[in-house]
Every structure is written in structure tokens, then in C-alpha cells.
Coordinates of C-alpha atoms in Angstrom, one line a residue:
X1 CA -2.7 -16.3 -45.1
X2 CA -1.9 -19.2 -47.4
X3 CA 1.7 -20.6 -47.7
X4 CA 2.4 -21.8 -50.8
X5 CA 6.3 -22.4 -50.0
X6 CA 8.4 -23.1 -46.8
X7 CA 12.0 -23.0 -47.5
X8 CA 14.4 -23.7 -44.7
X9 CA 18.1 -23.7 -44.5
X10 CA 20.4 -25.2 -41.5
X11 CA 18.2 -24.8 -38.6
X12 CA 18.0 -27.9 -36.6
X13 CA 17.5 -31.2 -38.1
X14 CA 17.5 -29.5 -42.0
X15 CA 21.0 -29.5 -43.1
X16 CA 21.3 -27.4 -46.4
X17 CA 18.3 -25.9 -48.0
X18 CA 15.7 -27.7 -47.6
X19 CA 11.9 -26.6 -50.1
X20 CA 8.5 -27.5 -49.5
X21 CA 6.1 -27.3 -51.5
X22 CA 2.9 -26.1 -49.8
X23 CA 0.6 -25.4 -52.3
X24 CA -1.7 -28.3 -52.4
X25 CA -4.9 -28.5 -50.0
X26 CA -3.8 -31.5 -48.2
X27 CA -0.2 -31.9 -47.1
X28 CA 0.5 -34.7 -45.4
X29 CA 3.9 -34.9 -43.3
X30 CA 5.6 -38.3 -42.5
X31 CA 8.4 -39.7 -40.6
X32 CA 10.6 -41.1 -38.1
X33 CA 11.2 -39.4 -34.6
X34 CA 14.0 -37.2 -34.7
X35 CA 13.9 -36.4 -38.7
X36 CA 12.4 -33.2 -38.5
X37 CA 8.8 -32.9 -38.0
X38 CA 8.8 -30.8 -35.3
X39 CA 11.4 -28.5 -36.7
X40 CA 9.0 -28.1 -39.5
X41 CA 6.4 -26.4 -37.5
X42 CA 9.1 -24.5 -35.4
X43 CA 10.3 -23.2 -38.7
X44 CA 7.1 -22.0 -39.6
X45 CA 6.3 -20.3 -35.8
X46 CA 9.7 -18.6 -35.4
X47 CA 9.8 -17.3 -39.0
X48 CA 6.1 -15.6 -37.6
X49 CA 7.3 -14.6 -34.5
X50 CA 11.1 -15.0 -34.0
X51 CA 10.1 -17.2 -31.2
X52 CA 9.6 -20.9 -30.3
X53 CA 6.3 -21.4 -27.8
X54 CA 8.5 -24.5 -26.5
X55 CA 12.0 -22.9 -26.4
X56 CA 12.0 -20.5 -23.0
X57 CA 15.7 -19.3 -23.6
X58 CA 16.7 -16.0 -24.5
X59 CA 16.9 -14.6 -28.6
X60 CA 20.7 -15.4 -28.4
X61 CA 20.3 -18.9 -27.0
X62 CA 17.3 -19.8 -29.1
X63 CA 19.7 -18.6 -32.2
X64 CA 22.1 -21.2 -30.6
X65 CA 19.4 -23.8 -30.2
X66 CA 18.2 -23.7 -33.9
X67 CA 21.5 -23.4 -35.5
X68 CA 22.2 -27.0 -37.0
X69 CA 24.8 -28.9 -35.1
X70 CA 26.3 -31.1 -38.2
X71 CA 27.9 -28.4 -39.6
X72 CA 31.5 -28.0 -38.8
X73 CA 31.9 -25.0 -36.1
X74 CA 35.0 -23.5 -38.2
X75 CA 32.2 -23.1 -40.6
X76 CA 30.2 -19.9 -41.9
X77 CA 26.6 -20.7 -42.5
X78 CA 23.7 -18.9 -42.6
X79 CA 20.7 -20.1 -40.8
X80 CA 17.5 -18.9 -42.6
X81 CA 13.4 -19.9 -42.9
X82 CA 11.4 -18.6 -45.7
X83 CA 7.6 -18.4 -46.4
X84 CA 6.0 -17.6 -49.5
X85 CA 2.1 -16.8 -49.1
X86 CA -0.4 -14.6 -51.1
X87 CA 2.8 -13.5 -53.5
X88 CA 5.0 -12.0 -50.8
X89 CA 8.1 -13.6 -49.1
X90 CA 8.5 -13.4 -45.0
X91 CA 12.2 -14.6 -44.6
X92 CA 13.9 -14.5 -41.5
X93 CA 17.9 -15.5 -40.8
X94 CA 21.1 -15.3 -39.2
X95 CA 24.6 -15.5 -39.6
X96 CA 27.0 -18.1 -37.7
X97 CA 30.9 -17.1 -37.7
X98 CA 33.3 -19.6 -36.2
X99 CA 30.7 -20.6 -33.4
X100 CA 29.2 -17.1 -32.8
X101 CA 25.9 -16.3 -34.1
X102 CA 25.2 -12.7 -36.3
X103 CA 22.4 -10.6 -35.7
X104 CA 18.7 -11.8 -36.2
X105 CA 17.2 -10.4 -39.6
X106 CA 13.7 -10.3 -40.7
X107 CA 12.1 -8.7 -44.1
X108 CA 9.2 -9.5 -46.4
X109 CA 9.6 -8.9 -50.3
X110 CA 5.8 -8.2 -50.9
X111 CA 4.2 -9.2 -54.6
X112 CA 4.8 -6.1 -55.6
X113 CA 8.6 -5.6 -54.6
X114 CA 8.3 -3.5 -52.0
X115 CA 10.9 -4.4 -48.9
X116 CA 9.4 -4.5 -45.7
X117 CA 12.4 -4.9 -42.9
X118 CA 12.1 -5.2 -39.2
X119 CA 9.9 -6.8 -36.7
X120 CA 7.4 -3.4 -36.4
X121 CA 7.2 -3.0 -40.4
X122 CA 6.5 -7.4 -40.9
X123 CA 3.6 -7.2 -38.3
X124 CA 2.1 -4.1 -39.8
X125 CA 2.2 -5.5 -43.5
X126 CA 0.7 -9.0 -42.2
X127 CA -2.0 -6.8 -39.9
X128 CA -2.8 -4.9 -43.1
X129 CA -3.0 -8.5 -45.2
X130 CA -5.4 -10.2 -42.5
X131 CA -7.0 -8.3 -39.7
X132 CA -6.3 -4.3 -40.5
X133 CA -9.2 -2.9 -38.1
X134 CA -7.9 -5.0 -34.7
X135 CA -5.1 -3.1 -32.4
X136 CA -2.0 -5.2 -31.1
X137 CA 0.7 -4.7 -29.1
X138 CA 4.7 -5.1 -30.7
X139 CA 4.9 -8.6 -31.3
X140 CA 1.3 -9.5 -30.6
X141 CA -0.3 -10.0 -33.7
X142 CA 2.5 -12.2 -35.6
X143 CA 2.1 -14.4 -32.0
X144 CA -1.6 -14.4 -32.6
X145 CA -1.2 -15.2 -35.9
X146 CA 1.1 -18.8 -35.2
X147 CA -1.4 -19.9 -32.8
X148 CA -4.4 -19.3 -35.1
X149 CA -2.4 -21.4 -37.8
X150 CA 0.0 -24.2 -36.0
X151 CA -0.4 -26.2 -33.0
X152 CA 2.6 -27.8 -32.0
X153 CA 2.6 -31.2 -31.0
X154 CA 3.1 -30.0 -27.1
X155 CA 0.4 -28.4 -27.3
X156 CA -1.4 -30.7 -28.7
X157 CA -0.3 -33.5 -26.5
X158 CA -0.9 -31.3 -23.2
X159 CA -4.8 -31.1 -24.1
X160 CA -4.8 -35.1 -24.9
X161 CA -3.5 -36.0 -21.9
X162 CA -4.3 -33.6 -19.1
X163 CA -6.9 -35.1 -16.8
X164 CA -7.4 -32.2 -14.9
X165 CA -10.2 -30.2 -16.3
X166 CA -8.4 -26.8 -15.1
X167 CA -5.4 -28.1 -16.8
X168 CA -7.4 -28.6 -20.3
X169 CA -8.5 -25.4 -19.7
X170 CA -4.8 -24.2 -19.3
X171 CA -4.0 -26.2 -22.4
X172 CA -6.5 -24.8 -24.8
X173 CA -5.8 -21.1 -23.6
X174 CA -2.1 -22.0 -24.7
X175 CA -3.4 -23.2 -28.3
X176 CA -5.4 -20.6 -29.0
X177 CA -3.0 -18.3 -28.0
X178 CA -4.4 -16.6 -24.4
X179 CA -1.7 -17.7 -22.4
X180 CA -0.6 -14.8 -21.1
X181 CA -4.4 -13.3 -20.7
X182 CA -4.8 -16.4 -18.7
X183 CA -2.0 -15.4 -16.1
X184 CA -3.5 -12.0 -16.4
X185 CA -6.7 -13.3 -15.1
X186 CA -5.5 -15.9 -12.6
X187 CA -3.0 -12.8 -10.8
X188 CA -6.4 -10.6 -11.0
X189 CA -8.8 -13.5 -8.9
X190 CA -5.8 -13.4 -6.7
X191 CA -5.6 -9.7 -6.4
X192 CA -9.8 -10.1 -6.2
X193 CA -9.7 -12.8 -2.9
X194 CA -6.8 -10.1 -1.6
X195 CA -9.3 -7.4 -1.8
X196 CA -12.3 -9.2 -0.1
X197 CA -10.1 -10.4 2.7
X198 CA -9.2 -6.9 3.3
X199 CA -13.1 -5.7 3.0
X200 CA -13.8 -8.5 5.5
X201 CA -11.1 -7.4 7.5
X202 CA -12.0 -3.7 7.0
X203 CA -16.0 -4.3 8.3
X204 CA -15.0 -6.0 10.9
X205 CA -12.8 -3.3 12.4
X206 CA -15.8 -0.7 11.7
X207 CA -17.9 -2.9 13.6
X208 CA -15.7 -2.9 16.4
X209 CA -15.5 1.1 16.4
X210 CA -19.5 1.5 16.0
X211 CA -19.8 -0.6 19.5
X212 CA -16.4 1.3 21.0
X213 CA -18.5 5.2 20.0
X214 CA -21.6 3.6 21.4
X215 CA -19.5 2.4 24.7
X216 CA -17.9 6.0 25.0
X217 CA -21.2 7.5 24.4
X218 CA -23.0 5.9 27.4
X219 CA -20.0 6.5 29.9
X220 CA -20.4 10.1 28.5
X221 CA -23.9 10.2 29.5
X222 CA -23.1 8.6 32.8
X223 CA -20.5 11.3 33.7
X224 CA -22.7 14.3 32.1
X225 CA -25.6 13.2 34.9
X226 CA -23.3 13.1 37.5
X227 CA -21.5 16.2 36.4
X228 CA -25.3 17.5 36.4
X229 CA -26.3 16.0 39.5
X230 CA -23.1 17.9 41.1
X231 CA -23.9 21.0 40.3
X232 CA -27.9 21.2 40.6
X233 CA -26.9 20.1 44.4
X234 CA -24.8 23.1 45.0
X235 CA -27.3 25.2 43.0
X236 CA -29.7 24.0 45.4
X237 CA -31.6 22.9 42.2
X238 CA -33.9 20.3 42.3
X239 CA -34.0 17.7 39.4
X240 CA -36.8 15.4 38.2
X241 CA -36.9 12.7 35.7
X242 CA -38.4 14.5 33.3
X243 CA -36.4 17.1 31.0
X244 CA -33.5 18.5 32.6
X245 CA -33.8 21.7 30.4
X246 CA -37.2 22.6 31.4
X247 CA -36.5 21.3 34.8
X248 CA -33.9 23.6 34.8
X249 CA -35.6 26.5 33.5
X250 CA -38.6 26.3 35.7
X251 CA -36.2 26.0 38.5
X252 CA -34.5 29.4 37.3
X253 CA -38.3 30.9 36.4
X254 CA -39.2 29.9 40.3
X255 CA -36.1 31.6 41.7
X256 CA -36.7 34.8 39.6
X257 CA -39.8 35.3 40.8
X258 CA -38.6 34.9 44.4
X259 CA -36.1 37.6 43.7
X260 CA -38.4 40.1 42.3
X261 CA -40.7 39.5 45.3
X262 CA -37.7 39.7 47.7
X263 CA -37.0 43.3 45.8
X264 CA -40.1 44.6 46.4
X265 CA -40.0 43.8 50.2
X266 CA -36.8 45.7 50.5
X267 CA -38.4 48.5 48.4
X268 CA -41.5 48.8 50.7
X269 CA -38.8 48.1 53.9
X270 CA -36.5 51.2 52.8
X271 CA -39.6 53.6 52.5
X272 CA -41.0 52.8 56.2
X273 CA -37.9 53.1 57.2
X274 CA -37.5 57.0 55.7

């Protein structure tokens, strides 16, 4: 995008209309504090966007904020900024009634007269002019757009002066525009370090369990061998060390054999005594 033109009318310091011409490769802007050199660049970012980076008011009270305050409030005036680039007009504006501010308007006349109106329609004509093939939510791209071509002098002053090297890091996400993808990331390491804690706390309590099972599983032997113990005494069975099973089933083999020899004797008994 190259502006050629800025044109801006009552809003803030600018009292009338108020043209600059843009068109050269090196524009140099002087003067006093408090004559309007930061308006000029908050012209420029809130014709983009409809927004001011260092206004954090609501639309309504930002339309209040920009409004300029010379001008009688019995007045009707229409507060407007203006940008020709590339053949096509971006102009954004408002009406102020006795003290009460009109609707927010935005349209872009393109170079070949074609009207563009409405926030959705200027960001898809400036997509289309500069970056066609990238996707961006509502409002994104115009956003994008402001911080790739103005740094304000906040922003600018925040990175000169921070002494903090996270906060220079905060400041130059703000200029280039990843704010917001900064908070994004700082709530996710917060969400992260949440997430550990509760893994920590999570293998800790497993830990615990694995030596409770082991616990119940050795007082569950200790009461099966009793339980054992109980009953091969009134079984009259007798129990090595060794495997209970084949203990057991010798034991049972032993006793069968006893019986059958015990059934024969009674056989042979009963015949001498027919």
C-alpha cells in the first residue's frame, strides 16, 4: 500500500479539513508538542482499523475522544479521515449533532469506482490489494495491516525505554502487531505449569496406590495361609513348604489309596463272614 493523500477533518487537534500530501519518498513531519503529530498517525491507524492501539475506550467513547473539542457543541460537524493509495479512497467518518455522535461509516471508492462499504467488504478489498492467499479473522488483517505500516510513538517509546528484556520482548510483540498472540501464549505456559502440577500430583497419588495394592496383597497372602493352615488342620492334612497344590494333592492321592485298601478289607471281611 502506498498513500499518496491523507485528508483529515475535525478529529482531534485538526480543526477543518486539513490535506497532506504524501506522495513524495521522504516525508518529514515537524512540530511543537500538542500540534498534532500524534493525531497524524492516529488518523492514519483508525481510518485502517476504526481503532486507536492507545485509546482502550469503547467505539462510542473513542468517537467522543477524536471529535475535536474547538468546535462549538451547538454545532453539526462531521468528523472524517481519508486515504488515497494505489488510486482508491479508504474514508472513514462520523456525524456530531448538538453533542451526540452519528453512526461510524466506512467505504473505499476503488480506481475504478466501484463502492466498497462496511468493515467486512474494506478488509476484503485491502486483503485482495496486498496479501490475497493469507486467512484473517474480522478485523484482523486491517489491524495487521497498521502495525506493518505505523508505529506510534508509545510504541516506540515502550521498546526505547524498557529495561526489562521480557518487557522489550512485550514491546516489540505490540509493534509488530502479536499482542494478543502474546497473551495467547503466556495464558497457554500458564495452562502448561497447571497441567504438570496436576501430572506431578497425579503420579504421586498412583505411586501411593501401587504400594497400598502391594500392602493389601501381602495381608491377603497372610490371611490365605492361615485360612489354609485352618483347614489342612481339621482335614488332618499335613502341609510342607513346598507347593501347597501338590502337597495337597499327594495328601488327597495318599488318602485314596487308604480308602480303596480299607474297601477291600471290608470286601474280603463280608465274604468270611457269609
Amino acid at each position: 500500500m502506498n498513500i499518496q493523500k491523507l485528508i483529515i477533518k475535525n478529529f482531534k487537534n485538526y480543526m477543518g479539513e486539513v490535506v497532506f500530501d504524501l506522495s513524495k519518498e521522504v516525508i518529514l513531519l515537524y512540530g511543537a508538542n500538542g500540534f498534532g503529530k500524534s493525531s497524524f498517525f492516529d488518523a492514519i491507524e483508525w481510518c485502517l482499523t476504526g481503532k486507536i492501539n492507545r485509546f482502550d475506550g469503547s467505539e462510542n467513547e473513542l468517537k467522543y475522544d477524536i471529535a475535536n473539542k474547538r468546535i462549538h457543541i451547538e454545532e453539526s460537524f462531521e468528523v472524517a479521515v481519508a486515504l488515497e493509495f494505489d488510486g482508491n479512497t479508504l474514508i472513514r467518518y462520523f456525524n456530531v449533532t448538538n453533542g451526540n455522535v452519528g453512526n461510524l461509516q466506512v467505504r473505499i471508492i476503488s480506481k475504478d469506482e466501484n463502492v466498497h462499504i462496511g468493515q467486512e467488504q474494506i478488509e476484503n478489498f485491502l486483503k485482495m490489494h496486498t496479501a490475497n492467499s493469507i486467512t484473517y479473522e474480522r478485523g484482523g488483517f486491517s489491524q495487521l495491516l497498521k502495525q506493518a505500516y505505523i508505529l506510534s510513538q508509545d510504541q516506540v517509546t515502550d521498546f526505547i525505554t524498557s529495561e526489562d528484556a521480557k518487557e522489550r520482548y512485550k514491546a516489540l510483540a505490540n509493534i509488530m502487531g502479536l499482542k494478543s498472540m502474546l497473551l495467547e501464549f503466556d495464558n497457554f505456559k500458564r495452562v502448561l505449569k497447571g497441567l504438570e502440577k496436576n501430572k506431578d500430583n497425579l503420579s504421586d497419588q498412583i505411586s501411593e496406590l501401587d504400594k497400598a495394592i502391594i500392602n493389601k496383597k501381602e495381608t491377603m497372602h497372610y490371611f490365605e495361609r492361615e485360612k489354609l493352615d485352618e483347614l489342612s488342620s481339621t482335614y488332618g492334612i499335613l502341609l510342607s513348604d513346598g507347593n501347597t497344590k501338590i502337597n495337597v494333592e499327594n495328601e488327597i492321592a495318599k488318602r485314596l489309596n487308604t480308602k480303596n485298601h480299607l474297601e477291600k478289607y471290608i470286601e474280603f471281611y463280608s465274604k468270611i463272614a457269609d
